[in-house]
Amino acid sequence: MSESLFTQLLNLACGAFLLAAVIVLWRRELAAIVRLFALQGLALAAIALLLGLHEKRWDLIVVAAGIGALRAGLLPYLIRRALAALVAVRSEEQDGMRAYARSEEVRETQPLVNVAASLLTAAALTLLAYAVARPLVELDPTPATRALPVGLAVVLIGFFVLVTRRRALAQMVGFLLLDNGITATAFLAASGVPLIVELGVSFDVLLAVLVLQLLTVRVREAFGTTDIDDLRELHD
């Protein structure tokens, strides 16, 4: 693979990776947010694959395949299962209540920050990431290092999603966006991570998602909602 082709494909994959995180702030339907997370997982796998092909490292290619299977396949599948369990209602409920419960659980109805302000914040966080990463890029201006701000921007956007969304599943996606950003930063800064390290991190993330999925379903069954503010009012 030539240097120019590698640079173009890497920039394309990084652009898709960042764009998916930004569109998450725009969409409110949880099913659409999960699909965007799956697309971002594919973009992350593409970044690892391109680095592996460029540097002729078969361990990175194996890691890329694992990332694609986990972050674009298994994790979105588990979140979709949790979403399906949340919108399922008891058979004794009336039809009107069933429709209301379904509409409430499949959308992020009232985020703490509205869509316009969220998109402006994403732009500001991206600029901040480029400003913070500039000294690192100047130290080693390779194609991978020049794309490093993208990983940092997704870390910041993922944290922003985590603290501003009210639905438990939306917050789970924010946590996973944060993890994707950390993974991308590690790949771009160090040209990949050892296979055993990525396997350990991936299993930790999978375990966290399984636990959060179980807790989310149990909370929905016990209190009838996964809105964090409503649960806080119940506690008060």
mmCIF file of C-alpha atoms in Angstrom:
data_model
loop_
_atom_site.group_PDB
_atom_site.id
_atom_site.type_symbol
_atom_site.label_atom_id
_atom_site.label_comp_id
_atom_site.label_asym_id
_atom_site.label_seq_id
_atom_site.Cartn_x
_atom_site.Cartn_y
_atom_site.Cartn_z
ATOM 1 C CA MET A 1 0.000 0.000 0.000
ATOM 2 C CA SER A 2 1.430 3.361 -1.012
ATOM 3 C CA GLU A 3 1.851 6.158 1.516
ATOM 4 C CA SER A 4 -0.628 8.451 -0.233
ATOM 5 C CA LEU A 5 -3.322 5.754 -0.459
ATOM 6 C CA PHE A 6 -2.782 4.834 3.192
ATOM 7 C CA THR A 7 -3.137 8.487 4.218
ATOM 8 C CA GLN A 8 -6.339 8.951 2.221
ATOM 9 C CA LEU A 9 -7.969 5.782 3.531
ATOM 10 C CA LEU A 10 -6.911 6.518 7.113
ATOM 11 C CA ASN A 11 -8.336 10.038 6.911
ATOM 12 C CA LEU A 12 -11.571 8.626 5.483
ATOM 13 C CA ALA A 13 -11.878 6.064 8.287
ATOM 14 C CA CYS A 14 -11.094 8.684 10.946
ATOM 15 C CA GLY A 15 -13.621 11.070 9.412
ATOM 16 C CA ALA A 16 -16.336 8.410 9.549
ATOM 17 C CA PHE A 17 -15.297 7.569 13.110
ATOM 18 C CA LEU A 18 -15.703 11.186 14.254
ATOM 19 C CA LEU A 19 -18.845 11.810 12.196
ATOM 20 C CA ALA A 20 -20.644 8.865 13.812
ATOM 21 C CA ALA A 21 -19.972 10.310 17.273
ATOM 22 C CA VAL A 22 -21.279 13.734 16.236
ATOM 23 C CA ILE A 23 -24.468 12.326 14.676
ATOM 24 C CA VAL A 24 -25.174 10.487 17.947
ATOM 25 C CA LEU A 25 -25.721 13.941 19.462
ATOM 26 C CA TRP A 26 -28.200 14.759 16.705
ATOM 27 C CA ARG A 27 -30.355 11.621 16.809
ATOM 28 C CA ARG A 28 -32.777 10.894 19.645
ATOM 29 C CA GLU A 29 -34.078 7.453 18.658
ATOM 30 C CA LEU A 30 -32.144 4.890 20.668
ATOM 31 C CA ALA A 31 -32.276 2.349 17.825
ATOM 32 C CA ALA A 32 -30.632 4.877 15.463
ATOM 33 C CA ILE A 33 -28.005 5.668 18.099
ATOM 34 C CA VAL A 34 -27.157 1.968 18.386
ATOM 35 C CA ARG A 35 -26.787 1.713 14.595
ATOM 36 C CA LEU A 36 -24.437 4.694 14.630
ATOM 37 C CA PHE A 37 -22.379 3.035 17.347
ATOM 38 C CA ALA A 38 -22.113 -0.076 15.170
ATOM 39 C CA LEU A 39 -20.943 2.041 12.214
ATOM 40 C CA GLN A 40 -18.366 3.683 14.430
ATOM 41 C CA GLY A 41 -17.155 0.217 15.435
ATOM 42 C CA LEU A 42 -16.633 -0.589 11.758
ATOM 43 C CA ALA A 43 -14.671 2.652 11.308
ATOM 44 C CA LEU A 44 -12.510 1.798 14.325
ATOM 45 C CA ALA A 45 -11.858 -1.666 12.917
ATOM 46 C CA ALA A 46 -10.914 -0.053 9.593
ATOM 47 C CA ILE A 47 -8.381 2.186 11.369
ATOM 48 C CA ALA A 48 -6.742 -0.822 13.017
ATOM 49 C CA LEU A 49 -6.816 -2.782 9.746
ATOM 50 C CA LEU A 50 -5.175 0.036 7.770
ATOM 51 C CA LEU A 51 -2.426 0.390 10.372
ATOM 52 C CA GLY A 52 -1.847 -3.366 10.297
ATOM 53 C CA LEU A 53 -1.667 -3.511 6.509
ATOM 54 C CA HIS A 54 0.576 -0.450 6.285
ATOM 55 C CA GLU A 55 3.031 -1.741 8.872
ATOM 56 C CA LYS A 56 2.624 -5.406 7.856
ATOM 57 C CA ARG A 57 1.669 -6.457 11.375
ATOM 58 C CA TRP A 58 -0.591 -9.492 11.431
ATOM 59 C CA ASP A 59 -1.408 -9.005 15.113
ATOM 60 C CA LEU A 60 -3.060 -5.675 14.286
ATOM 61 C CA ILE A 61 -5.088 -7.330 11.541
ATOM 62 C CA VAL A 62 -6.316 -9.923 14.049
ATOM 63 C CA VAL A 63 -7.126 -7.123 16.512
ATOM 64 C CA ALA A 64 -9.045 -5.304 13.770
ATOM 65 C CA ALA A 65 -11.144 -8.409 13.112
ATOM 66 C CA GLY A 66 -11.853 -8.747 16.823
ATOM 67 C CA ILE A 67 -12.820 -5.080 17.116
ATOM 68 C CA GLY A 68 -15.201 -5.410 14.186
ATOM 69 C CA ALA A 69 -16.840 -8.506 15.656
ATOM 70 C CA LEU A 70 -17.182 -7.032 19.143
ATOM 71 C CA ARG A 71 -17.867 -3.328 18.638
ATOM 72 C CA ALA A 72 -19.815 -3.528 15.381
ATOM 73 C CA GLY A 73 -21.553 -6.838 16.037
ATOM 74 C CA LEU A 74 -21.846 -8.223 19.552
ATOM 75 C CA LEU A 75 -22.122 -5.026 21.610
ATOM 76 C CA PRO A 76 -24.798 -3.411 19.373
ATOM 77 C CA TYR A 77 -26.687 -6.729 19.435
ATOM 78 C CA LEU A 78 -26.674 -6.762 23.249
ATOM 79 C CA ILE A 79 -27.846 -3.149 23.414
ATOM 80 C CA ARG A 80 -30.644 -3.862 20.932
ATOM 81 C CA ARG A 81 -31.732 -6.797 23.096
ATOM 82 C CA ALA A 82 -31.811 -4.539 26.142
ATOM 83 C CA LEU A 83 -33.835 -1.972 24.185
ATOM 84 C CA ALA A 84 -36.309 -4.653 23.092
ATOM 85 C CA ALA A 85 -36.679 -5.752 26.703
ATOM 86 C CA LEU A 86 -37.278 -2.171 27.835
ATOM 87 C CA VAL A 87 -40.114 -1.500 25.392
ATOM 88 C CA ALA A 88 -41.857 -4.780 26.195
ATOM 89 C CA VAL A 89 -44.800 -4.132 28.484
ATOM 90 C CA ARG A 90 -46.880 -6.411 30.655
ATOM 91 C CA SER A 91 -49.852 -8.009 28.950
ATOM 92 C CA GLU A 92 -52.304 -6.625 31.520
ATOM 93 C CA GLU A 93 -51.491 -3.010 30.625
ATOM 94 C CA GLN A 94 -53.941 -1.106 28.486
ATOM 95 C CA ASP A 95 -53.152 -0.316 24.852
ATOM 96 C CA GLY A 96 -52.782 3.412 25.465
ATOM 97 C CA MET A 97 -50.353 2.874 28.305
ATOM 98 C CA ARG A 98 -48.420 0.388 26.163
ATOM 99 C CA ALA A 99 -47.992 2.933 23.354
ATOM 100 C CA TYR A 100 -46.928 5.619 25.838
ATOM 101 C CA ALA A 101 -44.359 3.376 27.482
ATOM 102 C CA ARG A 102 -42.929 2.345 24.133
ATOM 103 C CA SER A 103 -42.598 5.943 22.879
ATOM 104 C CA GLU A 104 -40.913 7.013 26.115
ATOM 105 C CA GLU A 105 -38.358 4.213 26.162
ATOM 106 C CA VAL A 106 -37.226 4.235 22.529
ATOM 107 C CA ARG A 107 -36.356 7.959 22.428
ATOM 108 C CA GLU A 108 -34.128 10.317 24.354
ATOM 109 C CA THR A 109 -37.055 12.677 24.950
ATOM 110 C CA GLN A 110 -35.483 15.411 27.076
ATOM 111 C CA PRO A 111 -31.667 15.473 27.063
ATOM 112 C CA LEU A 112 -30.057 17.909 29.461
ATOM 113 C CA VAL A 113 -28.616 19.834 26.475
ATOM 114 C CA ASN A 114 -30.666 20.366 23.310
ATOM 115 C CA VAL A 115 -29.538 19.222 19.872
ATOM 116 C CA ALA A 116 -28.291 22.589 18.607
ATOM 117 C CA ALA A 117 -26.247 23.270 21.726
ATOM 118 C CA SER A 118 -24.921 19.689 21.666
ATOM 119 C CA LEU A 119 -23.668 20.044 18.092
ATOM 120 C CA LEU A 120 -22.001 23.364 18.925
ATOM 121 C CA THR A 121 -20.400 21.732 21.949
ATOM 122 C CA ALA A 122 -19.147 18.873 19.766
ATOM 123 C CA ALA A 123 -17.512 21.417 17.433
ATOM 124 C CA ALA A 124 -15.892 23.162 20.395
ATOM 125 C CA LEU A 125 -14.651 19.860 21.843
ATOM 126 C CA THR A 126 -13.185 18.893 18.464
ATOM 127 C CA LEU A 127 -11.306 22.191 18.256
ATOM 128 C CA LEU A 128 -10.083 21.644 21.818
ATOM 129 C CA ALA A 129 -8.843 18.160 20.897
ATOM 130 C CA TYR A 130 -6.892 19.540 17.927
ATOM 131 C CA ALA A 131 -5.383 22.261 20.112
ATOM 132 C CA VAL A 132 -4.345 19.810 22.829
ATOM 133 C CA ALA A 133 -2.905 17.279 20.366
ATOM 134 C CA ARG A 134 -0.976 19.836 18.308
ATOM 135 C CA PRO A 135 2.314 19.489 20.266
ATOM 136 C CA LEU A 136 2.171 15.698 19.890
ATOM 137 C CA VAL A 137 1.519 15.961 16.160
ATOM 138 C CA GLU A 138 4.486 18.304 15.720
ATOM 139 C CA LEU A 139 6.790 15.823 17.459
ATOM 140 C CA ASP A 140 6.065 13.065 14.941
ATOM 141 C CA PRO A 141 3.986 14.281 11.964
ATOM 142 C CA THR A 142 3.130 10.860 10.538
ATOM 143 C CA PRO A 143 -0.315 10.196 8.976
ATOM 144 C CA ALA A 144 -1.418 8.258 12.071
ATOM 145 C CA THR A 145 -0.238 10.951 14.477
ATOM 146 C CA ARG A 146 -1.906 13.693 12.452
ATOM 147 C CA ALA A 147 -5.210 11.854 12.945
ATOM 148 C CA LEU A 148 -4.656 11.634 16.713
ATOM 149 C CA PRO A 149 -7.003 14.589 17.495
ATOM 150 C CA VAL A 150 -9.899 12.560 16.111
ATOM 151 C CA GLY A 151 -9.508 9.972 18.870
ATOM 152 C CA LEU A 152 -9.278 12.668 21.536
ATOM 153 C CA ALA A 153 -12.348 14.422 20.126
ATOM 154 C CA VAL A 154 -14.395 11.203 20.325
ATOM 155 C CA VAL A 155 -13.241 10.719 23.940
ATOM 156 C CA LEU A 156 -14.567 14.183 24.814
ATOM 157 C CA ILE A 157 -17.799 13.716 22.848
ATOM 158 C CA GLY A 158 -18.397 10.323 24.464
ATOM 159 C CA PHE A 159 -17.971 11.847 27.919
ATOM 160 C CA PHE A 160 -20.354 14.648 26.925
ATOM 161 C CA VAL A 161 -22.984 12.092 25.836
ATOM 162 C CA LEU A 162 -22.470 10.204 29.082
ATOM 163 C CA VAL A 163 -23.202 13.213 31.299
ATOM 164 C CA THR A 164 -25.994 14.880 29.282
ATOM 165 C CA ARG A 165 -28.289 11.982 28.310
ATOM 166 C CA ARG A 166 -31.044 10.889 30.665
ATOM 167 C CA ARG A 167 -31.849 7.400 29.382
ATOM 168 C CA ALA A 168 -29.726 4.604 30.792
ATOM 169 C CA LEU A 169 -29.114 3.020 27.374
ATOM 170 C CA ALA A 170 -28.067 6.368 25.875
ATOM 171 C CA GLN A 171 -25.599 6.765 28.719
ATOM 172 C CA MET A 172 -24.328 3.259 28.015
ATOM 173 C CA VAL A 173 -23.662 4.267 24.402
ATOM 174 C CA GLY A 174 -21.833 7.346 25.692
ATOM 175 C CA PHE A 175 -19.611 5.109 27.795
ATOM 176 C CA LEU A 176 -18.880 2.930 24.769
ATOM 177 C CA LEU A 177 -18.118 5.985 22.616
ATOM 178 C CA LEU A 178 -15.662 7.048 25.288
ATOM 179 C CA ASP A 179 -14.023 3.623 25.164
ATOM 180 C CA ASN A 180 -13.882 3.705 21.353
ATOM 181 C CA GLY A 181 -12.165 7.074 21.498
ATOM 182 C CA ILE A 182 -9.570 5.789 23.966
ATOM 183 C CA THR A 183 -8.925 2.761 21.753
ATOM 184 C CA ALA A 184 -8.547 4.900 18.624
ATOM 185 C CA THR A 185 -6.168 7.254 20.459
ATOM 186 C CA ALA A 186 -4.015 4.317 21.517
ATOM 187 C CA PHE A 187 -3.889 2.966 17.957
ATOM 188 C CA LEU A 188 -3.053 6.310 16.375
ATOM 189 C CA ALA A 189 -0.519 7.365 18.992
ATOM 190 C CA ALA A 190 1.356 4.075 19.313
ATOM 191 C CA SER A 191 0.547 2.407 15.956
ATOM 192 C CA GLY A 192 -1.584 -0.181 17.673
ATOM 193 C CA VAL A 193 -1.564 -2.038 20.967
ATOM 194 C CA PRO A 194 -0.497 -5.623 21.752
ATOM 195 C CA LEU A 195 -3.097 -8.284 21.046
ATOM 196 C CA ILE A 196 -3.286 -9.469 24.675
ATOM 197 C CA VAL A 197 -3.937 -5.912 25.900
ATOM 198 C CA GLU A 198 -6.768 -5.360 23.412
ATOM 199 C CA LEU A 199 -8.307 -8.723 24.312
ATOM 200 C CA GLY A 200 -8.251 -7.838 28.003
ATOM 201 C CA VAL A 201 -9.831 -4.432 27.435
ATOM 202 C CA SER A 202 -12.461 -5.892 25.096
ATOM 203 C CA PHE A 203 -13.503 -8.536 27.616
ATOM 204 C CA ASP A 204 -13.743 -5.861 30.330
ATOM 205 C CA VAL A 205 -15.996 -3.747 28.092
ATOM 206 C CA LEU A 206 -18.134 -6.770 27.204
ATOM 207 C CA LEU A 207 -18.558 -7.631 30.894
ATOM 208 C CA ALA A 208 -19.497 -4.031 31.691
ATOM 209 C CA VAL A 209 -22.132 -3.995 28.929
ATOM 210 C CA LEU A 210 -23.625 -7.293 30.117
ATOM 211 C CA VAL A 211 -23.877 -5.980 33.688
ATOM 212 C CA LEU A 212 -25.358 -2.649 32.559
ATOM 213 C CA GLN A 213 -27.839 -4.462 30.302
ATOM 214 C CA LEU A 214 -29.037 -6.598 33.200
ATOM 215 C CA LEU A 215 -29.287 -3.630 35.568
ATOM 216 C CA THR A 216 -31.165 -1.536 33.004
ATOM 217 C CA VAL A 217 -33.785 -4.220 32.440
ATOM 218 C CA ARG A 218 -34.189 -4.792 36.178
ATOM 219 C CA VAL A 219 -34.587 -1.067 36.823
ATOM 220 C CA ARG A 220 -37.232 -0.838 34.079
ATOM 221 C CA GLU A 221 -39.142 -3.767 35.564
ATOM 222 C CA ALA A 222 -38.973 -2.335 39.094
ATOM 223 C CA PHE A 223 -39.683 1.351 38.472
ATOM 224 C CA GLY A 224 -41.244 1.469 34.984
ATOM 225 C CA THR A 225 -38.642 3.863 33.578
ATOM 226 C CA THR A 226 -34.934 4.237 32.896
ATOM 227 C CA ASP A 227 -34.961 8.050 33.068
ATOM 228 C CA ILE A 228 -32.235 9.029 35.525
ATOM 229 C CA ASP A 229 -34.085 12.142 36.723
ATOM 230 C CA ASP A 230 -37.253 10.160 37.466
ATOM 231 C CA LEU A 231 -35.230 7.607 39.426
ATOM 232 C CA ARG A 232 -33.583 10.422 41.388
ATOM 233 C CA GLU A 233 -37.021 11.794 42.280
ATOM 234 C CA LEU A 234 -38.055 8.348 43.533
ATOM 235 C CA HIS A 235 -34.971 8.295 45.744
ATOM 236 C CA ASP A 236 -35.728 11.762 47.122
#
